PDB file of C-alpha atoms in Angstrom:
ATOM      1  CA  UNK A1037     -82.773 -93.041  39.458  1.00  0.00           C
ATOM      2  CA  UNK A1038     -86.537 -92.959  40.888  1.00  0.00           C
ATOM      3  CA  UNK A1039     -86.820 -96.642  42.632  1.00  0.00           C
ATOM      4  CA  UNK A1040     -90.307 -98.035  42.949  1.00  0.00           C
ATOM      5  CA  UNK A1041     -91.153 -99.850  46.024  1.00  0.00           C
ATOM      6  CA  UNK A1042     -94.161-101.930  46.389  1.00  0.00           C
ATOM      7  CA  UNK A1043     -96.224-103.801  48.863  1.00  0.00           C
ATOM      8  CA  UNK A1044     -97.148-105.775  49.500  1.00  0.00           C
ATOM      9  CA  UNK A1045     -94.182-108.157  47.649  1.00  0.00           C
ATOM     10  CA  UNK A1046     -96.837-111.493  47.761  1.00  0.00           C
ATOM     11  CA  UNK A1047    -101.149-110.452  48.442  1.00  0.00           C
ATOM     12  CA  UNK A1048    -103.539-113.704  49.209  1.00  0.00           C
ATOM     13  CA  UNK A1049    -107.256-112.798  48.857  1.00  0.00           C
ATOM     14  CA  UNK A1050    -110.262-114.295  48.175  1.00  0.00           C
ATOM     15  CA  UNK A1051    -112.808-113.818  45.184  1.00  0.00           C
ATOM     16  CA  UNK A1052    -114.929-110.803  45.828  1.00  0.00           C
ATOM     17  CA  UNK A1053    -112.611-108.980  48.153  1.00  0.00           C
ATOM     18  CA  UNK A1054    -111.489-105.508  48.255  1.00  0.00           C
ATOM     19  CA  UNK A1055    -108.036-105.604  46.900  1.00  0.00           C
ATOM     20  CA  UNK A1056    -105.435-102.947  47.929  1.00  0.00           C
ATOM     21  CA  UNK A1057    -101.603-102.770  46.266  1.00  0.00           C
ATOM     22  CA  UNK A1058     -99.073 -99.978  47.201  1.00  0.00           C
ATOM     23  CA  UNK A1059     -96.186 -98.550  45.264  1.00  0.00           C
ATOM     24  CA  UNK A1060     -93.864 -95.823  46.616  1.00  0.00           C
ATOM     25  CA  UNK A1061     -91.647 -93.834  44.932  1.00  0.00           C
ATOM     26  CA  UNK A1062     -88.421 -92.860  46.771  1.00  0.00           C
ATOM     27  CA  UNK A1063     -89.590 -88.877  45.281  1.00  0.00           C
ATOM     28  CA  UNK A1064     -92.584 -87.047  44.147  1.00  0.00           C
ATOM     29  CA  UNK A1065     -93.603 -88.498  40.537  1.00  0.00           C
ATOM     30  CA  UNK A1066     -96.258 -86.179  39.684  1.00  0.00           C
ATOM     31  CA  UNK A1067     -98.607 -89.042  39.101  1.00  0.00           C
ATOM     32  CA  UNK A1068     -96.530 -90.173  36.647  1.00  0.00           C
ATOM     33  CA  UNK A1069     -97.551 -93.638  37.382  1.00  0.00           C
ATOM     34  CA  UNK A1070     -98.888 -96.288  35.506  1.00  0.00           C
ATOM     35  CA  UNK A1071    -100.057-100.175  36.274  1.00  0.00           C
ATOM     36  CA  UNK A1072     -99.565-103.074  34.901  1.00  0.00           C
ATOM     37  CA  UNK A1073    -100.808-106.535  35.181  1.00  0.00           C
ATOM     38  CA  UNK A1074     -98.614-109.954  34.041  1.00  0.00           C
ATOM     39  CA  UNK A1075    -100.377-113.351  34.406  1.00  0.00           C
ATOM     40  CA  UNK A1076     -98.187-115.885  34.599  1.00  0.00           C
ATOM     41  CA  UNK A1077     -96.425-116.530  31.068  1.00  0.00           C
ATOM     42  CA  UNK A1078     -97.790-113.718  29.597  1.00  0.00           C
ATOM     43  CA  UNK A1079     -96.516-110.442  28.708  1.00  0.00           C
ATOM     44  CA  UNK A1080     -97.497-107.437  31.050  1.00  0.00           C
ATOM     45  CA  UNK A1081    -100.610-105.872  29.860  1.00  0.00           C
ATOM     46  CA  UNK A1082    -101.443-101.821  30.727  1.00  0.00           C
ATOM     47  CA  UNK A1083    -104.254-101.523  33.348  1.00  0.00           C
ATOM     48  CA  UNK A1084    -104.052 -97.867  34.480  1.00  0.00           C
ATOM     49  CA  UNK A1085    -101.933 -94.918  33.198  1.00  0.00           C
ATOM     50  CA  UNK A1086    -101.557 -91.185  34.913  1.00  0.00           C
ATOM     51  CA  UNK A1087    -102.266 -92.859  38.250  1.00  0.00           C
ATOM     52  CA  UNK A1088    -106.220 -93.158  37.901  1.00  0.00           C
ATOM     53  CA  UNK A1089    -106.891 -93.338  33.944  1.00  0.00           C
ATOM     54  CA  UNK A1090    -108.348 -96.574  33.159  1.00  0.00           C
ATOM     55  CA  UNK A1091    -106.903 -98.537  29.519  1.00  0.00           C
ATOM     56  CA  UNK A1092    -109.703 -99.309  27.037  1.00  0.00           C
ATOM     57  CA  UNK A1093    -110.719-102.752  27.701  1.00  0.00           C
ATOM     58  CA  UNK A1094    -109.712-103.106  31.456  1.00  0.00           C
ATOM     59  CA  UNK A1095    -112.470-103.749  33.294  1.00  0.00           C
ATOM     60  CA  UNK A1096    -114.149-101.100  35.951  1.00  0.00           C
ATOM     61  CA  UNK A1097    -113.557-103.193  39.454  1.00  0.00           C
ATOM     62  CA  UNK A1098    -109.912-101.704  38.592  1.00  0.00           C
ATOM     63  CA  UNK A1099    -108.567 -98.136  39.754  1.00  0.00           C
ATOM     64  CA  UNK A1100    -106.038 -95.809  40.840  1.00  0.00           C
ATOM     65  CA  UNK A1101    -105.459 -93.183  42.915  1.00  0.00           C
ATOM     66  CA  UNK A1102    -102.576 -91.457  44.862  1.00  0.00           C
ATOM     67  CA  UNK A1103    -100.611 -88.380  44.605  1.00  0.00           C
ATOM     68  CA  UNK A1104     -96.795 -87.361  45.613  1.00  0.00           C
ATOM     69  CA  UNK A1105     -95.004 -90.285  46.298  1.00  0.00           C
ATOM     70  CA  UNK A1106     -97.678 -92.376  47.082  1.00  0.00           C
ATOM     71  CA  UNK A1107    -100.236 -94.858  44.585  1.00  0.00           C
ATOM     72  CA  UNK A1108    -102.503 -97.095  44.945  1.00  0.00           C
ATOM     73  CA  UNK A1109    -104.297-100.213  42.987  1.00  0.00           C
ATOM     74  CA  UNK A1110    -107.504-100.961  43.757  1.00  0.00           C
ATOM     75  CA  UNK A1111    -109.437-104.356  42.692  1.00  0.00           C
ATOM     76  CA  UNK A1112    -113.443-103.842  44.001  1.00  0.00           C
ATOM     77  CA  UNK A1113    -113.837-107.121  43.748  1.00  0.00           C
ATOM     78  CA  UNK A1114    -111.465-109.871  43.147  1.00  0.00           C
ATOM     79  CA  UNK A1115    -112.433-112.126  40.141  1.00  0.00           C
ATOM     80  CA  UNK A1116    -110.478-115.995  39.589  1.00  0.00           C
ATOM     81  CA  UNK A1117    -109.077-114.332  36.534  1.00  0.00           C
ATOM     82  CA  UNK A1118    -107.626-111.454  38.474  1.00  0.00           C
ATOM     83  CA  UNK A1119    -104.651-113.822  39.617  1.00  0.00           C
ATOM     84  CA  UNK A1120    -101.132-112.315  38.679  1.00  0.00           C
ATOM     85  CA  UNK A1121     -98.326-110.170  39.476  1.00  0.00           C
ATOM     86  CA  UNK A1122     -98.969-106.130  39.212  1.00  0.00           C
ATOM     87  CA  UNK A1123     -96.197-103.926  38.126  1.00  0.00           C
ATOM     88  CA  UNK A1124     -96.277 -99.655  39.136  1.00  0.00           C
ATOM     89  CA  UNK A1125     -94.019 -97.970  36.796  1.00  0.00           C
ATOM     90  CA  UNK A1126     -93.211 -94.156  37.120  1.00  0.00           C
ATOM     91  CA  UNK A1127     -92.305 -92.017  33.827  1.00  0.00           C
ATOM     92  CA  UNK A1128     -91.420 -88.844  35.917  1.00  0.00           C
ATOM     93  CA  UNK A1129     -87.758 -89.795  35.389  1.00  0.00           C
ATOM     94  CA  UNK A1130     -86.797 -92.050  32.546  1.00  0.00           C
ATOM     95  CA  UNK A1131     -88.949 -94.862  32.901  1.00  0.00           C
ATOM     96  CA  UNK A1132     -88.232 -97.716  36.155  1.00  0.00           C
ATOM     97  CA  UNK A1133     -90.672-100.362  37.711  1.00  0.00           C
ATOM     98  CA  UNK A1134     -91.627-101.436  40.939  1.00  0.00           C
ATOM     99  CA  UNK A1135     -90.509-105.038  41.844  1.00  0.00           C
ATOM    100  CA  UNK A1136     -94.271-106.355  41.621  1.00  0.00           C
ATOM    101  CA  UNK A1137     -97.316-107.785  44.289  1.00  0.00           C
ATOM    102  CA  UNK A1138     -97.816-111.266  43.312  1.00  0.00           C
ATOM    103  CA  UNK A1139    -101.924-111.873  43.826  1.00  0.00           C
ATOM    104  CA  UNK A1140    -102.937-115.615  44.730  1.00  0.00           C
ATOM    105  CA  UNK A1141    -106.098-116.823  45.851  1.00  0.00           C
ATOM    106  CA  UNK A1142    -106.625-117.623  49.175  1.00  0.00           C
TER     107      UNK A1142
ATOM    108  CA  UNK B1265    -105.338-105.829  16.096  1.00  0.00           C
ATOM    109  CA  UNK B1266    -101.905-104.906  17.073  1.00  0.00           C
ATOM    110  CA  UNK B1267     -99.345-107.677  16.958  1.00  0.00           C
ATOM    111  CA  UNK B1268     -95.296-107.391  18.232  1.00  0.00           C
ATOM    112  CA  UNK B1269     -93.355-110.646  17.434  1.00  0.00           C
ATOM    113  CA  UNK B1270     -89.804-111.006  18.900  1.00  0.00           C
ATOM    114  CA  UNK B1271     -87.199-113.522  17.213  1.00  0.00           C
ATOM    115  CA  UNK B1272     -84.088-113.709  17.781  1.00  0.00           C
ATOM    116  CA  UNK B1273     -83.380-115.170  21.296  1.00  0.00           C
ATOM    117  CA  UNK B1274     -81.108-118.138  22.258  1.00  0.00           C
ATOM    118  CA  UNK B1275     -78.113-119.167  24.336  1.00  0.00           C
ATOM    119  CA  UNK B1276     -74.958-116.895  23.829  1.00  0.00           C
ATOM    120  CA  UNK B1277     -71.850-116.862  25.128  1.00  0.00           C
ATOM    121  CA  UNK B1278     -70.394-114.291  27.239  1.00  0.00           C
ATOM    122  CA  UNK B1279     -68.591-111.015  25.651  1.00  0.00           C
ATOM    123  CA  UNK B1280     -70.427-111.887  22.010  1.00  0.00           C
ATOM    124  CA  UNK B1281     -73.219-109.949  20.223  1.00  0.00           C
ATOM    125  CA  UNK B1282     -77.127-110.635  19.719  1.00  0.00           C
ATOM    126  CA  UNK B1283     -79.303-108.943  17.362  1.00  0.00           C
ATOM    127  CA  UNK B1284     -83.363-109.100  18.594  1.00  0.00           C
ATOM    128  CA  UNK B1285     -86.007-108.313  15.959  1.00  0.00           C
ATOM    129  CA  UNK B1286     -89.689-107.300  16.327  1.00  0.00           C
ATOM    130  CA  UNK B1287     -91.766-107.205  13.794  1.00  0.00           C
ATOM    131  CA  UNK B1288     -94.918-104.860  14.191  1.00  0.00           C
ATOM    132  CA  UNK B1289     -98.471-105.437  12.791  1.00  0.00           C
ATOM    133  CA  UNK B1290    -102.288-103.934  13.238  1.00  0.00           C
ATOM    134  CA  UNK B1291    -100.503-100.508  13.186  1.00  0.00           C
ATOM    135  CA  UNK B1292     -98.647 -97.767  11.376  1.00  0.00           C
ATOM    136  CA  UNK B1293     -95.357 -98.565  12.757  1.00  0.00           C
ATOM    137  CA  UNK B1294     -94.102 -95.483  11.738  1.00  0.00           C
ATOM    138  CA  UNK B1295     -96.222 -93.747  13.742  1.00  0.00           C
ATOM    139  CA  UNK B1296     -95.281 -94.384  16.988  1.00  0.00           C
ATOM    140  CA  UNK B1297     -91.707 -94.455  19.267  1.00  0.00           C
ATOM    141  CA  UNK B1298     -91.303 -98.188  20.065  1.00  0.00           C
ATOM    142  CA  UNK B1299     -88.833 -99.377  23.678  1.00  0.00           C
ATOM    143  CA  UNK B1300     -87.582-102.443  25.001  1.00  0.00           C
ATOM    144  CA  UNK B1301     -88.105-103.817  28.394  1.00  0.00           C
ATOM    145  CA  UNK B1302     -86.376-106.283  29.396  1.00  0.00           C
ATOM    146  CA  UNK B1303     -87.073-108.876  32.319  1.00  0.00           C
ATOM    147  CA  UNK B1304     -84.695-110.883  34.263  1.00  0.00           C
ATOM    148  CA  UNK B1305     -85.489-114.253  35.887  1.00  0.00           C
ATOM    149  CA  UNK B1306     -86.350-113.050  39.275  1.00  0.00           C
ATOM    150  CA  UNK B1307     -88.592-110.940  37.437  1.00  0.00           C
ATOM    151  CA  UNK B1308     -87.108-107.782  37.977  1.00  0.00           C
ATOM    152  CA  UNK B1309     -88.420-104.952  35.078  1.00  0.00           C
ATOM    153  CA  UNK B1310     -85.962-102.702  33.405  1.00  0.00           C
ATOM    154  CA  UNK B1311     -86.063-100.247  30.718  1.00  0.00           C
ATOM    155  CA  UNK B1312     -83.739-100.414  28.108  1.00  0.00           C
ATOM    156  CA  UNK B1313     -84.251 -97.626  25.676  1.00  0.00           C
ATOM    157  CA  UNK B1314     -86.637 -96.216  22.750  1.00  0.00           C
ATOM    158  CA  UNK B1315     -86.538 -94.906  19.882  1.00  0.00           C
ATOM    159  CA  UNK B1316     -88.311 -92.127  17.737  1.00  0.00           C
ATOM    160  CA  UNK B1317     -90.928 -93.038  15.365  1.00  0.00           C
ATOM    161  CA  UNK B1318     -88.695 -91.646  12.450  1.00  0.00           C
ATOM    162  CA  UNK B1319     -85.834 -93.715  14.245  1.00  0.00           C
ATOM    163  CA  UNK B1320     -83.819 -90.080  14.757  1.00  0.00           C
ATOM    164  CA  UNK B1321     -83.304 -90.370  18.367  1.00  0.00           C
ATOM    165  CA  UNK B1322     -82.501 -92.736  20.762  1.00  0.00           C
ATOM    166  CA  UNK B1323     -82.805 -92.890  24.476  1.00  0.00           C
ATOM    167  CA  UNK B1324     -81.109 -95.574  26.654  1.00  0.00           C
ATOM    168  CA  UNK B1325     -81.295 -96.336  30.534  1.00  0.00           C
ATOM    169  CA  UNK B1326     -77.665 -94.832  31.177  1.00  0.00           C
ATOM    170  CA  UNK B1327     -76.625 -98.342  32.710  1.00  0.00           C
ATOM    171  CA  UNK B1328     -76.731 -99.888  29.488  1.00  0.00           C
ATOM    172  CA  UNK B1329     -76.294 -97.250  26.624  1.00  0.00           C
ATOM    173  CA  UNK B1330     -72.560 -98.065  25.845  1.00  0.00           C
ATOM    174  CA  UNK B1331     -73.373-101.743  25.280  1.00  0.00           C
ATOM    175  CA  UNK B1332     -77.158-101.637  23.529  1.00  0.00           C
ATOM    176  CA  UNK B1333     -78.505 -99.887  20.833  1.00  0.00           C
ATOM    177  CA  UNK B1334     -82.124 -99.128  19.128  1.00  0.00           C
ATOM    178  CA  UNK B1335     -82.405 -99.019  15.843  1.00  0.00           C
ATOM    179  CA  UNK B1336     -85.320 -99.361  13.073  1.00  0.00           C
ATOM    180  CA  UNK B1337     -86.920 -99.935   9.833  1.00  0.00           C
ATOM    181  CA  UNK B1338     -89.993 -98.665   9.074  1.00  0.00           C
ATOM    182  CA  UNK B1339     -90.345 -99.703   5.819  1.00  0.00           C
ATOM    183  CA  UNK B1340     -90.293-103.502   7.131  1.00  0.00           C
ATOM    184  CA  UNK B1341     -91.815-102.647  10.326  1.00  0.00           C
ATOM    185  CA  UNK B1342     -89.483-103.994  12.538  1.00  0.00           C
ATOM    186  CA  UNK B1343     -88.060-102.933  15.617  1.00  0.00           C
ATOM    187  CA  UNK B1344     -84.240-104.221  16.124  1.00  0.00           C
ATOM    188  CA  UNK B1345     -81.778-104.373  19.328  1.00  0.00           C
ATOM    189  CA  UNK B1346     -78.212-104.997  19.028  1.00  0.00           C
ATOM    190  CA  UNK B1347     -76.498-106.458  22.200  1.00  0.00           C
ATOM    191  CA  UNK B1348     -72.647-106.609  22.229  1.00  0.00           C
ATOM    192  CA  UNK B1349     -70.312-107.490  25.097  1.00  0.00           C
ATOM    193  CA  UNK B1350     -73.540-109.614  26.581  1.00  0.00           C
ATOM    194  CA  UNK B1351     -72.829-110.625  30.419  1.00  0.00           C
ATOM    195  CA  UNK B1352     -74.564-113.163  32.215  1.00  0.00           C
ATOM    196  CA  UNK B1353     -76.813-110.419  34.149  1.00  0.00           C
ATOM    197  CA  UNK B1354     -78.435-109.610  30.682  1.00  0.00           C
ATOM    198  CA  UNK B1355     -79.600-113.125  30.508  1.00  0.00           C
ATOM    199  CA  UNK B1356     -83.538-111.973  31.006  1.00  0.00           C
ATOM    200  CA  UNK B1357     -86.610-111.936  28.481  1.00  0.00           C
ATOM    201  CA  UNK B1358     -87.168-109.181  26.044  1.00  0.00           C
ATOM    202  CA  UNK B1359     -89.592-107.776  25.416  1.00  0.00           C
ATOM    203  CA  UNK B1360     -90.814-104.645  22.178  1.00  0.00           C
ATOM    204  CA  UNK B1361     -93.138-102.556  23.480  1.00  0.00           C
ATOM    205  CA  UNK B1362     -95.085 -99.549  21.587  1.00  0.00           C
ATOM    206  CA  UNK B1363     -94.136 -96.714  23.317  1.00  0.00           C
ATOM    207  CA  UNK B1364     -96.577 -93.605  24.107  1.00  0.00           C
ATOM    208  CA  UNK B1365     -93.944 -92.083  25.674  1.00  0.00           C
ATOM    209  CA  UNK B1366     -95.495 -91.868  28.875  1.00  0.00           C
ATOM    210  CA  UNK B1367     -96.649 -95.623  29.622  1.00  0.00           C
ATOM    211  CA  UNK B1368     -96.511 -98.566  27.166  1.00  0.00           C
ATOM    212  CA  UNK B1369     -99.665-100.214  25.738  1.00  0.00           C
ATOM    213  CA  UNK B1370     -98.882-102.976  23.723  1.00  0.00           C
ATOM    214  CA  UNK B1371     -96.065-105.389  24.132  1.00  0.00           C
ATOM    215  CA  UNK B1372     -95.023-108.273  22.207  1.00  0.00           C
ATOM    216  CA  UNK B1373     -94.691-112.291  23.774  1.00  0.00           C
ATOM    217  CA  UNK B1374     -90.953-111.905  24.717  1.00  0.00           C
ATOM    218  CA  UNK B1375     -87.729-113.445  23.488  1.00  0.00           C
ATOM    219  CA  UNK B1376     -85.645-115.187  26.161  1.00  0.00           C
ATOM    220  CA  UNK B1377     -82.039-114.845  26.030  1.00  0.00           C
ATOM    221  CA  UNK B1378     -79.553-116.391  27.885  1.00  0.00           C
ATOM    222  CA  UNK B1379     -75.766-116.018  28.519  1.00  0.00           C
ATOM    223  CA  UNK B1380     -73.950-118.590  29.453  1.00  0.00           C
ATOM    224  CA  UNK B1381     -71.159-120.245  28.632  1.00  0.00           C
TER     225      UNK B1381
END
């Protein structure tokens, strides 16, 4: 199995920050990576797929990037509403999930 | 607009069997492969399986194929998984999820399920 690790596991920030969230596969995924964001009681809901491809609807102060075993989450600009826990997910290899980056407010 | 309902969560006890439904709307169910994901209560992630949009083929996550299965009906839209044997480290939320084979774009409100005795 492909494991997913991400980091940070807990992210404090405050509104209009730059916002930075790692995942790390434990082998090249191709940038078979996708994103997804769950505020609290909700279902997830798909941000990013293919590493950098934004979903219809998801607003553009979101992005991806990274290559190898390496990916990265960018927020531009933190907004109130940005508050949650992101998921990475690799599809290289089955499908598995990283263990999440909670994102509070500081 | 596209709508996955889950039903048929609860408390069971260990060793017995669960059926979960979905039932798919704003869509042409028979479209598209459909998986479940299931999440536990520390809010770990894990894939359970899919299956095609013709409901052919199956895949599972290995760790669970002997115990789970996929099936469907297109003709009611509805998405089913059948749990036997249920331990208490399947107690987690469920979760039917359209499946683009690559990354999953719409997923339903969950079903919580709970083992226990």
């Amino acid at each position: 199995d492909i494991q997913m690790t991400q980091s940070p596991s807990l992210l404090s920030a405050s509104v209009g920050d730059r916002v930075t969230l790692s995942c790390k596969a434990s082998q090249n995924i191709y940038k078979y990576l996708n994103w997804y964001q769950q505020k609290l009681g909700e279902a997830p809901k798909l941000l990013i797929y293919y590493t950098n491809s934004l979903q219809t609807g998801i607003p553009s102060r979101f992005s991806g990037s990274g290559s190898g075993t390496d990916y990265t989450l960018t927020i531009s600009s933190l907004q109130p509403e940005d508050v949650a826990t992101y998921f990475c997910q690799q599809y290289n290899s089955w499908y598995t999930f990283g263990a999440g980056t909670k994102l509070e407010l500081k | 607009e596209v709508q996955l309902v889950e039903s048929g969560g609860g408390l069971v006890q260990p060793g017995a069997s669960l059926k979960l439904s979905c039932v798919a709307s704003g869509f042409t169910f028979s479209d598209y492969w459909m998986s479940w994901v299931r999440q536990t209560p520390g809010k770990t992630m894990e894939w359970i399986g899919d299956i095609k949009y013709d409901g052919s083929y199956t895949n599972y996550a290995p760790s669970l194929k002997n115990r789970f299965t996929i099936s469907r009906d297109n003709a009611k839209s509805t998405l089913y998984l059948q749990m036997s044997n249920v331990r208490s480290e399947d107690t987690a939320t469920y979760y039917c999820t359209r499946d683009q084979n690559t990354y999953f774009d719409y997923w339903g409100q969950g079903v919580m399920v709970t083992v226990s005795s």
